[in-house]
Each structure stands twice: as C-alpha cells, then as structure tokens.
C-alpha cells in the first residue's frame, strides 16, 4: 500500500480513536495461483504466490467494550461484543471479522477486543483472495492484541473454518495458507492434505507474472463452487467403494479413473477428470519451474485452463476471451483463469522484456471483443502476513 495512503489512515485512526498510542498494523496479502485450481479441497496440490496487494488492519487493543472497526473501502462502521458474535446480514465485509473472532474463541482462545480501521488495495471479488486476506489480517490482529500465538498452520485452518462455517463458502485451505506462509520471490507448492510445503524460486530476471482482470463477476460463483465440491466428494466416495485407500480425489490416478469410469455419471466423471489431471499438471509444473523450463510450464497453464473450461465448467466467456487474447501475443508463455472462476482474473506468465507490450495489446484485444476495459497488474511475490508497528 502506498505510503501516502498509510499516513492518511493513521491520521484517521488518531482522529477516530483519540491518538495513536499502541497503534499496530496487521497486513495480509492476496494471492494469485500459478497452477492447481480446484484441487485444494480434494487434498491435492496448488502453487500460489502472495501478491503485492493486501489488506491492512490498523488496530490497537481496546481495554474492554465492543470490537469497533471502520471499513475504509465500504465507508461503514461495525461494532460487536465478543460475548455475542452474530452474523451481520447488512454488512458482508464485517462477517469475515466477526467469523474469525467467533472461530478463535470457539477454539478456546480468550480474546481481547480491538478497535481499528481496515482497508485494502486488492480488487474485491476478482479471484485474488481479498476474503482470505481480511480473515488473516484480523486473526493476526486479535492474536497480537490478546497475547496468543497459535501455530501458523492452525491459524490458517481457523481462518478457513471461519469462511466455511460463518461466511458460508466451503473453500479449501489454499488462500489462507499462502497469505500466512508465502515468501517473497517464491511461489509455494502446497500439499493440501499434509500441509507440507516447498518454496519454489521465481526467476524475475526472466519471467513476470501478469494478472488480467476481466472486470466481470458472475453471481452463480459461490453456489456453483459448493456444488463442484460436493460432486468431487461424491466421486471420491464412489471410487473409494471400488478401490481401497481412496478417500479423496487426491488418491486417484488417471489410470484408476479410466478403469473405474463406469461408477460415475458423465458429469461427475468430467469433474473428477479435471481434479485428477490438474494434480498431475501441478506437480509437473513445479518440476518445470525448478528446472527453468518455462515453455513446459506455459503448456501446462493452457492445459489447466482448457480442463477448467471443458471438464470442470467454471470458466466463462470473458475469461476464455482473455486467455485467447493473451495467446499469441509476443512474449506470452502461458495463460489461464485463476481462483474459483465465473469471472475475475487470468494469470499470465510473460517474458520480462515483453511485459509492457503484452499489457497494452491484451487490453486492446479484450476491449475490442467485449466492450469492457480490463485492468492488468504486474505483481511481484511478497512475504506472508505480519504485524508491525506503524
Ligand atoms: C477459491 C477458494 C480456494 C480454491 C480456489 C480454486 O479461491 O477460496 O480454496 O478452492 O477457489 O482453486
């Protein structure tokens, strides 16, 4: 976040809360997933990186009384008591904060109230995980104010639980995990079942990550997300009846799926085929990145997009147009949709010297085809969440 914006927020904090004594800043980044889409809730592999857009919560412990938070993005206050945390139907943004407070307390942590200002420069609803960023920034702020320090994996799981149970989106662990554990200049290869992870260096001298925002967000997103997840669980259950040891689609190989295709209906088979093939692509992509084989990485990105479009059916016309607009531009190595789908962004791997030209030409091509002016961002990989003095 720009330093001018930060100074203005600190000034606002001083005015609203009577001085800046004890003021701290909890920051948590958004993410872009390079490959491994819709695999996390199947126990599979993902490879995201944290981006240099984030949520910041300027806060300090409040001695007693309610939690009081101003949202700079929404221009609204929220206030609630820690002994009676309820859903707030009028202010969607505040449920991420409330959900995290309730979940931490449900896990046995004794929290102190906080007062503060939350703001972010992540595009909201664009598939870059502004939700996970606000959850993680909130969790870290409460932990710091209350003098508690849960293990970082446990904290990621609690944030995910807040989103699953309080917000009502049955998301996997990828977004919260990377927002906490990311490291600058690296992507993070995560095994979503064991939560073991490995950092994979990104050679920014050679390639850059460019994200293109379609600027559309189709409403069916979250119901379709929960439906896809349910289909995957059903597929794993049916395949598990035939083959011992199959608990999640992560346990299914492409050969096993082919041999047992008859137990699944045609649609469920397509869903499972995406997940099983995407897991394989993700582990191959990690090897390619380590070996500097960008051409292979790019091929896997395009294949990932095609599988999300044709088998998992979570793309949309605008995302497909954006990927096609990228393909064939000078210096483009690979492109695919990112996140849950049905709008939001594509991620593109581009040769460093062609980044500026790429952003211009893809903007023109997309605008010509859709009449919508897209945004493009050249992100760098940053460190995960932190609490700092400010
Ligand atoms: C959303 C969810 C993640 C993940 C992706 C799809 O971002 O929050 O957990 O499932 O969709 O890969």
mmCIF file of N, CA, C and O in Angstrom, residues 25-30 55-57 59 96-97 100 104 114 118 129-144 152-160 162-163 173-182 383-387:
data_model
loop_
_atom_site.group_PDB
_atom_site.id
_atom_site.type_symbol
_atom_site.label_atom_id
_atom_site.label_comp_id
_atom_site.label_asym_id
_atom_site.label_seq_id
_atom_site.Cartn_x
_atom_site.Cartn_y
_atom_site.Cartn_z
ATOM 1 N N UNK A 25 -0.132 -2.367 12.958
ATOM 2 C CA UNK A 25 -0.734 -2.646 11.654
ATOM 3 C C UNK A 25 -0.581 -4.130 11.332
ATOM 4 O O UNK A 25 0.526 -4.662 11.351
ATOM 5 N N UNK A 26 -1.702 -4.776 11.082
ATOM 6 C CA UNK A 26 -1.676 -6.178 10.684
ATOM 7 C C UNK A 26 -1.912 -6.219 9.187
ATOM 8 O O UNK A 26 -2.932 -5.721 8.711
ATOM 9 N N UNK A 27 -0.964 -6.790 8.440
ATOM 10 C CA UNK A 27 -1.149 -6.836 6.983
ATOM 11 C C UNK A 27 -1.175 -8.286 6.505
ATOM 12 O O UNK A 27 -0.467 -9.144 7.045
ATOM 13 N N UNK A 28 -2.020 -8.539 5.507
ATOM 14 C CA UNK A 28 -2.088 -9.882 4.923
ATOM 15 C C UNK A 28 -2.295 -9.729 3.419
ATOM 16 O O UNK A 28 -3.201 -9.019 2.977
ATOM 17 N N UNK A 29 -1.440 -10.397 2.627
ATOM 18 C CA UNK A 29 -1.520 -10.241 1.165
ATOM 19 C C UNK A 29 -2.600 -11.100 0.516
ATOM 20 O O UNK A 29 -3.002 -12.131 1.057
ATOM 21 N N UNK A 30 -3.026 -10.686 -0.681
ATOM 22 C CA UNK A 30 -3.831 -11.538 -1.553
ATOM 23 C C UNK A 30 -2.907 -12.525 -2.250
ATOM 24 O O UNK A 30 -1.702 -12.542 -1.993
ATOM 25 N N UNK A 55 -4.558 -6.543 2.450
ATOM 26 C CA UNK A 55 -5.487 -5.921 3.402
ATOM 27 C C UNK A 55 -4.657 -5.473 4.598
ATOM 28 O O UNK A 55 -3.755 -6.200 5.037
ATOM 29 N N UNK A 56 -4.929 -4.267 5.083
ATOM 30 C CA UNK A 56 -4.270 -3.805 6.315
ATOM 31 C C UNK A 56 -5.307 -3.482 7.355
ATOM 32 O O UNK A 56 -6.320 -2.846 7.052
ATOM 33 N N UNK A 57 -5.026 -3.891 8.573
ATOM 34 C CA UNK A 57 -5.895 -3.544 9.697
ATOM 35 C C UNK A 57 -5.047 -2.750 10.694
ATOM 36 O O UNK A 57 -4.109 -3.290 11.290
ATOM 37 N N UNK A 59 -4.813 -1.191 14.117
ATOM 38 C CA UNK A 59 -5.595 -1.547 15.304
ATOM 39 C C UNK A 59 -4.815 -1.321 16.580
ATOM 40 O O UNK A 59 -3.594 -1.171 16.569
ATOM 41 N N UNK A 96 -16.437 -11.364 7.863
ATOM 42 C CA UNK A 96 -15.110 -12.000 7.887
ATOM 43 C C UNK A 96 -14.452 -11.740 9.245
ATOM 44 O O UNK A 96 -13.814 -12.617 9.830
ATOM 45 N N UNK A 97 -14.640 -10.519 9.759
ATOM 46 C CA UNK A 97 -14.044 -10.145 11.037
ATOM 47 C C UNK A 97 -14.771 -10.869 12.179
ATOM 48 O O UNK A 97 -14.150 -11.487 13.045
ATOM 49 N N UNK A 100 -14.004 -14.663 12.202
ATOM 50 C CA UNK A 100 -12.680 -15.004 12.745
ATOM 51 C C UNK A 100 -12.701 -14.887 14.268
ATOM 52 O O UNK A 100 -12.187 -15.760 14.984
ATOM 53 N N UNK A 104 -11.928 -18.169 16.579
ATOM 54 C CA UNK A 104 -10.783 -18.215 17.512
ATOM 55 C C UNK A 104 -11.281 -18.518 18.922
ATOM 56 O O UNK A 104 -10.696 -19.329 19.642
ATOM 57 N N UNK A 114 -10.606 -5.321 19.977
ATOM 58 C CA UNK A 114 -9.719 -4.374 19.288
ATOM 59 C C UNK A 114 -10.564 -3.247 18.699
ATOM 60 O O UNK A 114 -11.775 -3.401 18.509
ATOM 61 N N UNK A 118 -9.929 -0.947 8.821
ATOM 62 C CA UNK A 118 -9.495 -1.958 7.856
ATOM 63 C C UNK A 118 -9.580 -1.370 6.454
ATOM 64 O O UNK A 118 -10.508 -0.611 6.139
ATOM 65 N N UNK A 129 -8.397 -13.342 -3.714
ATOM 66 C CA UNK A 129 -8.462 -13.690 -2.293
ATOM 67 C C UNK A 129 -8.457 -12.529 -1.323
ATOM 68 O O UNK A 129 -7.759 -12.557 -0.309
ATOM 69 N N UNK A 130 -9.269 -11.539 -1.613
ATOM 70 C CA UNK A 130 -9.426 -10.482 -0.618
ATOM 71 C C UNK A 130 -10.075 -11.045 0.652
ATOM 72 O O UNK A 130 -9.796 -10.574 1.757
ATOM 73 N N UNK A 131 -10.907 -12.089 0.523
ATOM 74 C CA UNK A 131 -11.557 -12.674 1.707
ATOM 75 C C UNK A 131 -10.527 -13.290 2.655
ATOM 76 O O UNK A 131 -10.549 -13.036 3.865
ATOM 77 N N UNK A 132 -9.643 -14.103 2.099
ATOM 78 C CA UNK A 132 -8.634 -14.724 2.965
ATOM 79 C C UNK A 132 -7.756 -13.648 3.591
ATOM 80 O O UNK A 132 -7.369 -13.741 4.756
ATOM 81 N N UNK A 133 -7.445 -12.602 2.820
ATOM 82 C CA UNK A 133 -6.560 -11.552 3.350
ATOM 83 C C UNK A 133 -7.204 -10.851 4.543
ATOM 84 O O UNK A 133 -6.539 -10.598 5.556
ATOM 85 N N UNK A 134 -8.487 -10.568 4.481
ATOM 86 C CA UNK A 134 -9.124 -9.889 5.629
ATOM 87 C C UNK A 134 -9.221 -10.864 6.820
ATOM 88 O O UNK A 134 -9.018 -10.464 7.975
ATOM 89 N N UNK A 135 -9.453 -12.134 6.543
ATOM 90 C CA UNK A 135 -9.504 -13.107 7.648
ATOM 91 C C UNK A 135 -8.151 -13.197 8.351
ATOM 92 O O UNK A 135 -8.069 -13.160 9.585
ATOM 93 N N UNK A 136 -7.105 -13.307 7.550
ATOM 94 C CA UNK A 136 -5.772 -13.487 8.142
ATOM 95 C C UNK A 136 -5.325 -12.214 8.875
ATOM 96 O O UNK A 136 -4.796 -12.276 9.991
ATOM 97 N N UNK A 137 -5.579 -11.041 8.272
ATOM 98 C CA UNK A 137 -5.193 -9.788 8.941
ATOM 99 C C UNK A 137 -5.931 -9.662 10.277
ATOM 100 O O UNK A 137 -5.351 -9.252 11.294
ATOM 101 N N UNK A 138 -7.207 -10.048 10.285
ATOM 102 C CA UNK A 138 -7.998 -9.985 11.521
ATOM 103 C C UNK A 138 -7.472 -10.967 12.565
ATOM 104 O O UNK A 138 -7.299 -10.617 13.741
ATOM 105 N N UNK A 139 -7.217 -12.191 12.125
ATOM 106 C CA UNK A 139 -6.751 -13.217 13.071
ATOM 107 C C UNK A 139 -5.440 -12.782 13.718
ATOM 108 O O UNK A 139 -5.263 -12.871 14.933
ATOM 109 N N UNK A 140 -4.532 -12.280 12.894
ATOM 110 C CA UNK A 140 -3.241 -11.854 13.435
ATOM 111 C C UNK A 140 -3.407 -10.674 14.399
ATOM 112 O O UNK A 140 -2.710 -10.581 15.411
ATOM 113 N N UNK A 141 -4.338 -9.771 14.088
ATOM 114 C CA UNK A 141 -4.551 -8.612 14.969
ATOM 115 C C UNK A 141 -5.104 -9.083 16.319
ATOM 116 O O UNK A 141 -4.610 -8.673 17.382
ATOM 117 N N UNK A 142 -6.100 -9.958 16.312
ATOM 118 C CA UNK A 142 -6.656 -10.456 17.582
ATOM 119 C C UNK A 142 -5.592 -11.211 18.387
ATOM 120 O O UNK A 142 -5.513 -11.077 19.604
ATOM 121 N N UNK A 143 -4.791 -12.015 17.691
ATOM 122 C CA UNK A 143 -3.765 -12.787 18.412
ATOM 123 C C UNK A 143 -2.775 -11.836 19.070
ATOM 124 O O UNK A 143 -2.410 -12.003 20.232
ATOM 125 N N UNK A 144 -2.347 -10.817 18.311
ATOM 126 C CA UNK A 144 -1.375 -9.878 18.865
ATOM 127 C C UNK A 144 -1.977 -9.114 20.048
ATOM 128 O O UNK A 144 -1.346 -8.976 21.098
ATOM 129 N N UNK A 152 1.203 -21.458 12.997
ATOM 130 C CA UNK A 152 0.739 -20.791 11.780
ATOM 131 C C UNK A 152 -0.174 -21.686 10.925
ATOM 132 O O UNK A 152 -1.077 -21.205 10.252
ATOM 133 N N UNK A 153 0.050 -22.990 10.957
ATOM 134 C CA UNK A 153 -0.863 -23.886 10.207
ATOM 135 C C UNK A 153 -2.240 -23.873 10.842
ATOM 136 O O UNK A 153 -3.268 -23.862 10.168
ATOM 137 N N UNK A 154 -2.244 -23.909 12.194
ATOM 138 C CA UNK A 154 -3.524 -23.916 12.908
ATOM 139 C C UNK A 154 -4.272 -22.621 12.613
ATOM 140 O O UNK A 154 -5.489 -22.618 12.424
ATOM 141 N N UNK A 155 -3.536 -21.520 12.534
ATOM 142 C CA UNK A 155 -4.181 -20.238 12.266
ATOM 143 C C UNK A 155 -4.832 -20.230 10.870
ATOM 144 O O UNK A 155 -5.952 -19.760 10.688
ATOM 145 N N UNK A 156 -4.121 -20.789 9.884
ATOM 146 C CA UNK A 156 -4.681 -20.862 8.530
ATOM 147 C C UNK A 156 -5.965 -21.692 8.545
ATOM 148 O O UNK A 156 -6.980 -21.315 7.942
ATOM 149 N N UNK A 157 -5.939 -22.815 9.259
ATOM 150 C CA UNK A 157 -7.119 -23.689 9.310
ATOM 151 C C UNK A 157 -8.289 -22.998 10.005
ATOM 152 O O UNK A 157 -9.443 -23.150 9.600
ATOM 153 N N UNK A 158 -7.990 -22.203 11.037
ATOM 154 C CA UNK A 158 -9.074 -21.490 11.733
ATOM 155 C C UNK A 158 -9.698 -20.426 10.833
ATOM 156 O O UNK A 158 -10.905 -20.224 10.829
ATOM 157 N N UNK A 159 -8.870 -19.746 10.053
ATOM 158 C CA UNK A 159 -9.408 -18.735 9.120
ATOM 159 C C UNK A 159 -10.286 -19.420 8.069
ATOM 160 O O UNK A 159 -11.356 -18.918 7.710
ATOM 161 N N UNK A 160 -9.824 -20.565 7.580
ATOM 162 C CA UNK A 160 -10.631 -21.312 6.603
ATOM 163 C C UNK A 160 -11.967 -21.727 7.238
ATOM 164 O O UNK A 160 -13.033 -21.601 6.614
ATOM 165 N N UNK A 162 -13.559 -20.242 9.585
ATOM 166 C CA UNK A 162 -14.431 -19.060 9.706
ATOM 167 C C UNK A 162 -15.175 -18.839 8.394
ATOM 168 O O UNK A 162 -16.368 -18.539 8.376
ATOM 169 N N UNK A 163 -14.464 -19.005 7.282
ATOM 170 C CA UNK A 163 -15.108 -18.793 5.980
ATOM 171 C C UNK A 163 -16.121 -19.898 5.686
ATOM 172 O O UNK A 163 -17.226 -19.642 5.209
ATOM 173 N N UNK A 173 -8.067 -24.753 1.600
ATOM 174 C CA UNK A 173 -7.093 -24.131 2.507
ATOM 175 C C UNK A 173 -6.088 -23.217 1.781
ATOM 176 O O UNK A 173 -5.346 -22.464 2.415
ATOM 177 N N UNK A 174 -6.081 -23.265 0.436
ATOM 178 C CA UNK A 174 -5.002 -22.575 -0.292
ATOM 179 C C UNK A 174 -4.820 -21.108 0.093
ATOM 180 O O UNK A 174 -3.704 -20.666 0.389
ATOM 181 N N UNK A 175 -5.904 -20.331 0.065
ATOM 182 C CA UNK A 175 -5.763 -18.875 0.144
ATOM 183 C C UNK A 175 -5.248 -18.420 1.511
ATOM 184 O O UNK A 175 -4.352 -17.590 1.613
ATOM 185 N N UNK A 176 -5.840 -18.965 2.558
ATOM 186 C CA UNK A 176 -5.429 -18.583 3.909
ATOM 187 C C UNK A 176 -4.000 -19.060 4.167
ATOM 188 O O UNK A 176 -3.206 -18.357 4.790
ATOM 189 N N UNK A 177 -3.680 -20.256 3.663
ATOM 190 C CA UNK A 177 -2.348 -20.808 3.920
ATOM 191 C C UNK A 177 -1.263 -19.952 3.269
ATOM 192 O O UNK A 177 -0.263 -19.609 3.899
ATOM 193 N N UNK A 178 -1.485 -19.568 2.024
ATOM 194 C CA UNK A 178 -0.418 -18.812 1.335
ATOM 195 C C UNK A 178 -0.340 -17.390 1.880
ATOM 196 O O UNK A 178 0.740 -16.805 1.958
ATOM 197 N N UNK A 179 -1.473 -16.831 2.295
ATOM 198 C CA UNK A 179 -1.432 -15.467 2.830
ATOM 199 C C UNK A 179 -0.583 -15.425 4.103
ATOM 200 O O UNK A 179 0.011 -14.404 4.425
ATOM 201 N N UNK A 180 -0.487 -16.550 4.799
ATOM 202 C CA UNK A 180 0.335 -16.614 6.019
ATOM 203 C C UNK A 180 1.775 -17.062 5.717
ATOM 204 O O UNK A 180 2.725 -16.506 6.253
ATOM 205 N N UNK A 181 1.939 -18.070 4.856
ATOM 206 C CA UNK A 181 3.253 -18.716 4.735
ATOM 207 C C UNK A 181 4.088 -18.285 3.534
ATOM 208 O O UNK A 181 5.195 -18.802 3.344
ATOM 209 N N UNK A 182 3.589 -17.376 2.713
ATOM 210 C CA UNK A 182 4.329 -17.032 1.484
ATOM 211 C C UNK A 182 5.687 -16.412 1.794
ATOM 212 O O UNK A 182 5.906 -15.866 2.880
ATOM 213 N N UNK A 383 6.214 -11.455 0.906
ATOM 214 C CA UNK A 383 6.127 -12.255 2.133
ATOM 215 C C UNK A 383 4.688 -12.358 2.631
ATOM 216 O O UNK A 383 3.868 -11.456 2.383
ATOM 217 N N UNK A 384 4.428 -13.386 3.421
ATOM 218 C CA UNK A 384 3.113 -13.562 4.031
ATOM 219 C C UNK A 384 2.855 -12.549 5.141
ATOM 220 O O UNK A 384 3.660 -11.629 5.380
ATOM 221 N N UNK A 385 1.735 -12.744 5.845
ATOM 222 C CA UNK A 385 1.206 -11.755 6.791
ATOM 223 C C UNK A 385 2.186 -11.404 7.906
ATOM 224 O O UNK A 385 3.029 -12.204 8.291
ATOM 225 N N UNK A 386 2.028 -10.182 8.433
ATOM 226 C CA UNK A 386 2.861 -9.743 9.561
ATOM 227 C C UNK A 386 2.117 -8.694 10.358
ATOM 228 O O UNK A 386 1.182 -8.064 9.858
ATOM 229 N N UNK A 387 2.550 -8.504 11.608
ATOM 230 C CA UNK A 387 2.037 -7.395 12.426
ATOM 231 C C UNK A 387 3.218 -6.484 12.714
ATOM 232 O O UNK A 387 4.266 -6.956 13.167
#
